[in-house]
Coordinates of C-alpha atoms in Angstrom, one line a residue:
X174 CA -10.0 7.3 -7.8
X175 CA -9.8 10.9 -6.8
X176 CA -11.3 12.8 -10.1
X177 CA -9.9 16.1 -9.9
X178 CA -7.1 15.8 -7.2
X179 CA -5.8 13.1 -9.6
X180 CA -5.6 15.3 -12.6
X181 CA -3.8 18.2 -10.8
X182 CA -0.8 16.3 -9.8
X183 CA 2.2 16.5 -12.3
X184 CA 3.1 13.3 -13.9
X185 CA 5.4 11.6 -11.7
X186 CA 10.1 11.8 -12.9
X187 CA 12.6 10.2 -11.8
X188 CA 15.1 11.4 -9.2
X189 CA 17.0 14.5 -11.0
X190 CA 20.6 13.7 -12.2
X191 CA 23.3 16.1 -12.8
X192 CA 23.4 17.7 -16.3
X193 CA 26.2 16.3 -18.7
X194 CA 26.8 17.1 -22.0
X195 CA 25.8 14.4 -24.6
X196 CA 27.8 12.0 -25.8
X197 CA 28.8 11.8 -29.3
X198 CA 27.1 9.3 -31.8
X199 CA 28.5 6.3 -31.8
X200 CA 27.8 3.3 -34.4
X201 CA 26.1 3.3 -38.1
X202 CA 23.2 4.0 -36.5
X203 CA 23.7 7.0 -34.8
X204 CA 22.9 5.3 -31.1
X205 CA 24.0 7.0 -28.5
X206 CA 26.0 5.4 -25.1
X207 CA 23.9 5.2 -22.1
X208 CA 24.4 7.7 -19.7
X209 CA 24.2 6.6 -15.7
X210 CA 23.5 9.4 -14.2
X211 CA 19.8 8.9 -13.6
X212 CA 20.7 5.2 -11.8
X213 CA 23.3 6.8 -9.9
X214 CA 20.4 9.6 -8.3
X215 CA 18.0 6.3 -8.1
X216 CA 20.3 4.6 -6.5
X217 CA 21.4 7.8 -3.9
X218 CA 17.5 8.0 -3.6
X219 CA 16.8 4.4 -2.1
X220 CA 20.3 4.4 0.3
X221 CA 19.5 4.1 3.8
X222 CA 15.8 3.5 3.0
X223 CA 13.7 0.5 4.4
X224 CA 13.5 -2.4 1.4
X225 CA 9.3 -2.2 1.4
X226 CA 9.2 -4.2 -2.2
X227 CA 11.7 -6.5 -3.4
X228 CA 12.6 -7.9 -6.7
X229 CA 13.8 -11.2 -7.6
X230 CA 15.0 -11.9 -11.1
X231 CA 17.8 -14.2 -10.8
X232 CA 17.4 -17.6 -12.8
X233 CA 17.2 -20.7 -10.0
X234 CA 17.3 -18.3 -7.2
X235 CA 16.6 -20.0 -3.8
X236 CA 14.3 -17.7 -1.4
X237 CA 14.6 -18.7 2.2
X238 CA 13.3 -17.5 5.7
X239 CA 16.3 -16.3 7.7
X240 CA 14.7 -15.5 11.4
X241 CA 13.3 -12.5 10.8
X242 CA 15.0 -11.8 7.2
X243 CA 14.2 -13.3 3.9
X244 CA 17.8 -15.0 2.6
X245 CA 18.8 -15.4 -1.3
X246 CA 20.5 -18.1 -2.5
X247 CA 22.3 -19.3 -5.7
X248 CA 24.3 -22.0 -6.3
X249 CA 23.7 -23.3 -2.7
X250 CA 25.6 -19.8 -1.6
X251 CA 23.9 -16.8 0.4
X252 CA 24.5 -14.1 -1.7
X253 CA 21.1 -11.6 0.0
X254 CA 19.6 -10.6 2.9
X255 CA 16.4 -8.4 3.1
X256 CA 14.5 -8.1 6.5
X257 CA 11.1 -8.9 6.8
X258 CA 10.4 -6.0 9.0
X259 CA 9.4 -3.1 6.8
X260 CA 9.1 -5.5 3.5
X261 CA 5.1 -5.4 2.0
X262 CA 5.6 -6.5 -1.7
X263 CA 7.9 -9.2 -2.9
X264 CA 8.0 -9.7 -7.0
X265 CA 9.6 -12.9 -8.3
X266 CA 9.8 -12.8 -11.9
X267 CA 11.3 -16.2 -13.7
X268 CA 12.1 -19.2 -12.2
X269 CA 12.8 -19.2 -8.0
X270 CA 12.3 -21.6 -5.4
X271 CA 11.0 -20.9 -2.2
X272 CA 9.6 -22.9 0.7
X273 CA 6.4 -23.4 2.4
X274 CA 7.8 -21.7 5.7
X275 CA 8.9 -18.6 3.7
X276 CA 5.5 -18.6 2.6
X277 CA 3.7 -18.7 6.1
X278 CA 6.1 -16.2 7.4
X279 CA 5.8 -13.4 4.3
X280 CA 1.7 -14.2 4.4
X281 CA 1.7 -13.4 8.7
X282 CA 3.7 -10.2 8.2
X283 CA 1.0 -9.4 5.9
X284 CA 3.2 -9.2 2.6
X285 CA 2.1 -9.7 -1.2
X286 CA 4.1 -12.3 -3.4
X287 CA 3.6 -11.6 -6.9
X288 CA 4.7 -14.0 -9.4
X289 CA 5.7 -12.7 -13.0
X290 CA 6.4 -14.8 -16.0
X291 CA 10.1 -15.0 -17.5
X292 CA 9.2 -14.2 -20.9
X293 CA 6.1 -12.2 -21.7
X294 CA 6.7 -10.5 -18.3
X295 CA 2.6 -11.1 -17.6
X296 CA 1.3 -11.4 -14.1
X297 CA 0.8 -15.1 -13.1
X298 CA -0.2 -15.2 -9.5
X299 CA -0.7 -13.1 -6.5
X300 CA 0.0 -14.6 -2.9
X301 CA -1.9 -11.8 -0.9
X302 CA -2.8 -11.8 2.9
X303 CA -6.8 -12.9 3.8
X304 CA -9.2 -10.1 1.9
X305 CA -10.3 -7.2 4.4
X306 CA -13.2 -8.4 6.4
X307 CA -15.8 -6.4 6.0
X308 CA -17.7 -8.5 3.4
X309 CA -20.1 -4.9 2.7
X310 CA -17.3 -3.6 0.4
X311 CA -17.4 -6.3 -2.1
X312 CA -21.5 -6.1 -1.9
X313 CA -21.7 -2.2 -2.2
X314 CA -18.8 -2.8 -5.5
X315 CA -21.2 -5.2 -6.9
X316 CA -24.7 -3.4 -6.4
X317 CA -22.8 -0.3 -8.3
X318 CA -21.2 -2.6 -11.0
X319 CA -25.1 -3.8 -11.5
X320 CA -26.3 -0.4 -11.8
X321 CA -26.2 1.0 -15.5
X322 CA -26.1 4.3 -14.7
X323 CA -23.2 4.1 -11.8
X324 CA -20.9 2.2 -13.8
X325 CA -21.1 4.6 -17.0
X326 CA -20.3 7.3 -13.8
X327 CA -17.6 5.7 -12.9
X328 CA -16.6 4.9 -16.2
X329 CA -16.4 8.1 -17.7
X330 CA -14.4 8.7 -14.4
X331 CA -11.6 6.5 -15.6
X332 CA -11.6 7.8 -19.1
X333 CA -11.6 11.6 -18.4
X334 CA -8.9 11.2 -15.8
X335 CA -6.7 8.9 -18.7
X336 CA -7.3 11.7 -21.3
X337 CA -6.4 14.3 -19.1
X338 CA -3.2 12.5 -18.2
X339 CA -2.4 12.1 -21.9
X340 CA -3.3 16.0 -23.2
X341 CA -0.6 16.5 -20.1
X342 CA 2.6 14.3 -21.4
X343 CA 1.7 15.1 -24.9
X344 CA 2.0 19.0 -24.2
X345 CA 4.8 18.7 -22.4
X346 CA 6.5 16.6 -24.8
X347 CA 5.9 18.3 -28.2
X348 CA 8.7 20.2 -28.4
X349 CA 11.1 17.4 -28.6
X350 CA 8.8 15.5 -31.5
X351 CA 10.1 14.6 -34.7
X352 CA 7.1 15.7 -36.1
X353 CA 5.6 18.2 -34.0
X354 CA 2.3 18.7 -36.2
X355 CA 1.4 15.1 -35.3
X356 CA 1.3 16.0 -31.8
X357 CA -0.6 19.1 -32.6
X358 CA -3.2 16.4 -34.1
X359 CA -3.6 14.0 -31.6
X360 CA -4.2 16.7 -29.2
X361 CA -7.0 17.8 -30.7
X362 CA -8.4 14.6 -31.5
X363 CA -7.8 14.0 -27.4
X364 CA -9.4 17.2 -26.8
X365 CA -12.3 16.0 -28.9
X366 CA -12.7 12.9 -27.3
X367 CA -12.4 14.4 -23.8
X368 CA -14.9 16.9 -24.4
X369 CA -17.1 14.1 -25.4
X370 CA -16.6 12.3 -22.2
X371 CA -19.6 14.0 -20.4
X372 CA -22.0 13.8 -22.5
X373 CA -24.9 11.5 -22.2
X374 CA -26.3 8.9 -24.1
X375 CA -24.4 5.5 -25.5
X376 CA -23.4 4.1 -22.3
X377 CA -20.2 2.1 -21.9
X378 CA -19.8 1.0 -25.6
X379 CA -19.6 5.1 -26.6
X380 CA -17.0 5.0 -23.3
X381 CA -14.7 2.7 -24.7
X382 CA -14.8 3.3 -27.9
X383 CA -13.5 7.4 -26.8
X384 CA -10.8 6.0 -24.6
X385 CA -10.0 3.6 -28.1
X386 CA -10.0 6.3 -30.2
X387 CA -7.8 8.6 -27.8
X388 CA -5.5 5.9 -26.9
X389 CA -4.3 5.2 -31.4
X390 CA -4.2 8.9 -31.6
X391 CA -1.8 9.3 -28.2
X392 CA 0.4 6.4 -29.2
X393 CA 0.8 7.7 -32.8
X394 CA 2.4 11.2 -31.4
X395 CA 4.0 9.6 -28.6
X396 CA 5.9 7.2 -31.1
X397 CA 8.0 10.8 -32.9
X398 CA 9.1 11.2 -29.3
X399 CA 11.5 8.4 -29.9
X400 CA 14.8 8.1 -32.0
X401 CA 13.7 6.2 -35.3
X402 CA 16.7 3.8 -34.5
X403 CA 14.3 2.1 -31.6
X404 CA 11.8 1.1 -34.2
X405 CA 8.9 2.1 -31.8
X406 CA 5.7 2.8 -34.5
X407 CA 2.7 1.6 -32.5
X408 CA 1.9 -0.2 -29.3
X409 CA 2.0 -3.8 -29.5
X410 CA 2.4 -6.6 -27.0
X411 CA 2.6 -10.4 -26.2
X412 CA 5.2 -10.2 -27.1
X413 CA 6.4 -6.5 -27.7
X414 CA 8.4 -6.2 -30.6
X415 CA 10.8 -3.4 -30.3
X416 CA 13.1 -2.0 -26.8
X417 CA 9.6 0.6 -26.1
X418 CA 7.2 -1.5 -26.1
X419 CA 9.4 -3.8 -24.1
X420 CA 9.9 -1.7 -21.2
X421 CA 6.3 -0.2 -21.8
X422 CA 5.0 -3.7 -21.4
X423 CA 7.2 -4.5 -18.1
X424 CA 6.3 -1.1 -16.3
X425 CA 2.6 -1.8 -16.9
X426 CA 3.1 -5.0 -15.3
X427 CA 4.7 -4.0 -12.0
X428 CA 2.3 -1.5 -12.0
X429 CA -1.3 -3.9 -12.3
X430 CA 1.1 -5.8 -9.9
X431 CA 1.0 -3.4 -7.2
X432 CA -2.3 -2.6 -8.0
X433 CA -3.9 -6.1 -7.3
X434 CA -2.4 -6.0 -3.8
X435 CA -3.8 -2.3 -3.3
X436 CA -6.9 -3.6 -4.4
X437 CA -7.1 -7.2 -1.9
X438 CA -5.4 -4.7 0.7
X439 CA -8.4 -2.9 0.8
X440 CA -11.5 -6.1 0.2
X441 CA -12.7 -5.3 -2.9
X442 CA -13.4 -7.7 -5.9
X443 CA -10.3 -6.9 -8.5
X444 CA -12.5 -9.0 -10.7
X445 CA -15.6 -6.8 -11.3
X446 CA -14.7 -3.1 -12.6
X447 CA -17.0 -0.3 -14.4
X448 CA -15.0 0.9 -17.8
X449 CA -13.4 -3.0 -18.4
X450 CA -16.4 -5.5 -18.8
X451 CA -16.5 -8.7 -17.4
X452 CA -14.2 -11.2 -18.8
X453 CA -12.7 -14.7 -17.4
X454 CA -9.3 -14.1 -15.8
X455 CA -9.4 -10.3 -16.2
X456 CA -9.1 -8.0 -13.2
X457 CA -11.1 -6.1 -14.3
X458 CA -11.4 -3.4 -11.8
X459 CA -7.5 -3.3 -11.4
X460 CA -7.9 -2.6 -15.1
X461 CA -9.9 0.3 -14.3
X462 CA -7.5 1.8 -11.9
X463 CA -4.7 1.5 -14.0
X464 CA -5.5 3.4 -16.7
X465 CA -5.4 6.7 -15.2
X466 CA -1.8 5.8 -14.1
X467 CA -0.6 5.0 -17.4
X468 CA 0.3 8.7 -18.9
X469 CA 3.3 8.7 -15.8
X470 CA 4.2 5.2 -16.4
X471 CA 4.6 6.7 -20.2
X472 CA 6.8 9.6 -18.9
X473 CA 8.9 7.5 -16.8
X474 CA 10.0 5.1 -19.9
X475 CA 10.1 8.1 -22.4
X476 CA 12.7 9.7 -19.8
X477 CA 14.8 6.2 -19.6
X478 CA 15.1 6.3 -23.3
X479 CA 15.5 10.7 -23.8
X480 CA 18.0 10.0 -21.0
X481 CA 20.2 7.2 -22.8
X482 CA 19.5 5.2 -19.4
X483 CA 18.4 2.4 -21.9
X484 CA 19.6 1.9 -25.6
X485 CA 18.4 -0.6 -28.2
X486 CA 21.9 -2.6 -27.1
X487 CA 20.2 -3.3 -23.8
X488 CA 17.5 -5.4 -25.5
X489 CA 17.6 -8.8 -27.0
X490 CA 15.2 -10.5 -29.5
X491 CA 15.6 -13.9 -31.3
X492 CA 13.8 -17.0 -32.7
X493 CA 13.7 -19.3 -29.2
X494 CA 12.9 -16.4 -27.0
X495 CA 9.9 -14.1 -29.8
X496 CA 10.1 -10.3 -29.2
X497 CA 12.1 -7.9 -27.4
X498 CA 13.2 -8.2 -24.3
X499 CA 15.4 -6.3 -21.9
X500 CA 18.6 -8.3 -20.9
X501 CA 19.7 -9.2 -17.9
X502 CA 22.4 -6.3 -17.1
X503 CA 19.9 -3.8 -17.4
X504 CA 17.3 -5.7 -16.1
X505 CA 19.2 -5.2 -12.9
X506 CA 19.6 -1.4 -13.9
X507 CA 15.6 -1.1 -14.8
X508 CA 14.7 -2.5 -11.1
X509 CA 15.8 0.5 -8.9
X510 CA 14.7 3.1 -11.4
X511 CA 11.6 1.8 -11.1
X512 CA 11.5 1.2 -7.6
X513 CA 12.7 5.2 -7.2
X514 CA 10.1 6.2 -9.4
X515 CA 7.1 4.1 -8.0
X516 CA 8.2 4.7 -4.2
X517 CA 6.3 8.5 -5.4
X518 CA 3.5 7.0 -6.9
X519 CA 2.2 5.0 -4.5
X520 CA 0.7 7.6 -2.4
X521 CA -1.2 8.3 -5.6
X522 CA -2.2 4.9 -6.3
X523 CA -3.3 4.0 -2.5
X524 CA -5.8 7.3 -2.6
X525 CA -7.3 6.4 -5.8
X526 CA -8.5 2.7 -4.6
X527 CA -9.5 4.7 -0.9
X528 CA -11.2 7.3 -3.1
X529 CA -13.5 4.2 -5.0
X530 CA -14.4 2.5 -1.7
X531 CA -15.5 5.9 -0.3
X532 CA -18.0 6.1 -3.2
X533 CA -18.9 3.0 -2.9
X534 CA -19.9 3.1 0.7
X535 CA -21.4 6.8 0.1
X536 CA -23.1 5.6 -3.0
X537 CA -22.8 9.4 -4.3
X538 CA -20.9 10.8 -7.3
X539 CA -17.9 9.1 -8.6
X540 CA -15.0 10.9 -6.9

């Protein structure tokens, strides 16, 4: 990842919207209606553009190869057409069918199928063209994840650049806390733990347990950022329990999505990373990259909900389906605003993995 070119760039918005005035209150408690505007600029924003990732969420969709286009079907009706030309990333979350020749077609175009549980919104499977063949990368990532001093480099790499990335959202979004001195506190216990960062001696367990202690005291101001009514009070998952966490949880998904095909893209190992030890069935490198990416992911679903994009009436929760989950209605609303938001973040994302592999071919400083 690229140290400090990473921490200069602002934390990534969505495309602006027209100023409105707010809508009155509305129910006993208080909520407020959702206010378009910020689809409507996504939307404007992604007209005319080539489709280069495409998301499927539609239960017992049929995905078939159309010549050169990738046709949807439901209810044995063609209801979708995407061409295959400019398309790189398809995400199928829930149940889908597609065939064996879809398959061989996406994988020669050289295009990533990602597939993404109905419920807990997790990351099941990647379909991902043949790794990169220079077999040196994965050897140069493994002599440096074998080296105790280069993987404490490169872990305190990840962790400064994650702090940083929190001080940022957290000054910028003091003002509108409930509770502005609990912002002031986590800053400085952010600060503390930033500042410790660099200095020598404990290895990885000192690491992690910095980016622990930053991460309780982030989530704890970031929480008075939110209208009580949401029930956001700490980060929780599998399954998340309240509309933030919900969408939290689904943005971080699509975002270790995209990340695992950067990662095969370029032939390294997502298995073996520096800051995340080794653990069965964790990418644990992808891990690593992710973090620094988190504090704009943060931004992007604080603004959905500051916006009224997304109101608690846009989630559902119940005994046969455990936690909170976003409907289907604005599931189709959540798509696009990601996809607006992501399209300038990816730039970002694809330096950071080019910026590991140049230190791991260099073997110098962590970038």
């Amino acid at each position: 990842m690229g140290g400090a070119g990473h921490l200069r760039r602002p934390l990534g918005t969505l495309p602006a919207a027209p100023r409105r005035r707010a809508p009155p209150p509305r129910g006993p408690g208080g909520d407020l209606r959702p206010r378009p505007a910020h689809l409507r600029a996504a939307r404007r924003h992604l007209r005319g553009r080539a489709v280069t990732t495409c998301y499927v969420d539609r239960k017992d969709a049929e995905l078939r190869a159309d010549g050169a286009a990738l046709a949807v079907y439901e209810g044995g009706r063609r209801t979708g057409v995407i061409p295959m030309g400019p398309l790189t990333h398809l995400v199928i979350l829930g149940n889908a069918r597609l065939d064996t020749r879809l398959l061989h077609r996406l994988a020669e175009r050289g295009v990533t199928v990602s597939l993404i549980g109905g419920r807990r919104h997790q990351l099941l499977a990647t379909c991902a063209p043949t790794l990169h063949g220079d077999g040196r990368r994965r050897l140069a990532q493994y002599r440096a994840a074998s080296h105790p001093g280069r993987t404490c480099e490169r872990a305190a790499h990840v962790v400064a650049a994650k702090l940083d990335g929190e001080i940022a959202l957290l000054e910028e979004l003091r003002p509108r806390a409930r509770r502005g001195e609990v912002v002031v506190t986590a800053l400085e216990r952010i600060r503390t733990a930033r500042a410790n960062v660099e200095e020598e001696g404990g290895g990885l367990d000192r690491l992690r347990g910095l980016e622990g202690a930053a991460a309780a005291a982030f989530f704890t101001a970031y929480q008075e950022c939110f209208a009580p009514s949401l029930g956001f009070q700490e980060r929780n998952r599998r399954p998340p329990r309240d509309p933030v966490n919900a969408l939290l949880s689904l943005t971080y998904t699509l975002i270790h999505a995209e990340h695992v095909r950067e990662v095969g893209l370029t032939g390294l190992d997502p298995m073996v990373g520096f800051l995340h030890e080794l653990d069965y069935g964790r990418e644990s490198l992808v891990c690593d990259l992710v973090e620094p990416a988190r504090p704009a992911a943060e931004r992007f679903v604080w603004q959905l909900f500051h916006d009224r994009t997304f109101t608690d009436r846009d989630f559902a929760s119940g005994a046969e389906r455990p936690g909170c989950y976003l409907k289907k209605a604005a599931r189709s609303r959540y798509y696009p605003l990601y996809e607006a938001w992501a399209e300038g973040q990816r730039r970002t994302w694809r330096e950071e993995v080019r910026a590991l592999l140049r230190w791991l071919e260099e073997g110098g400083d962590a970038p």
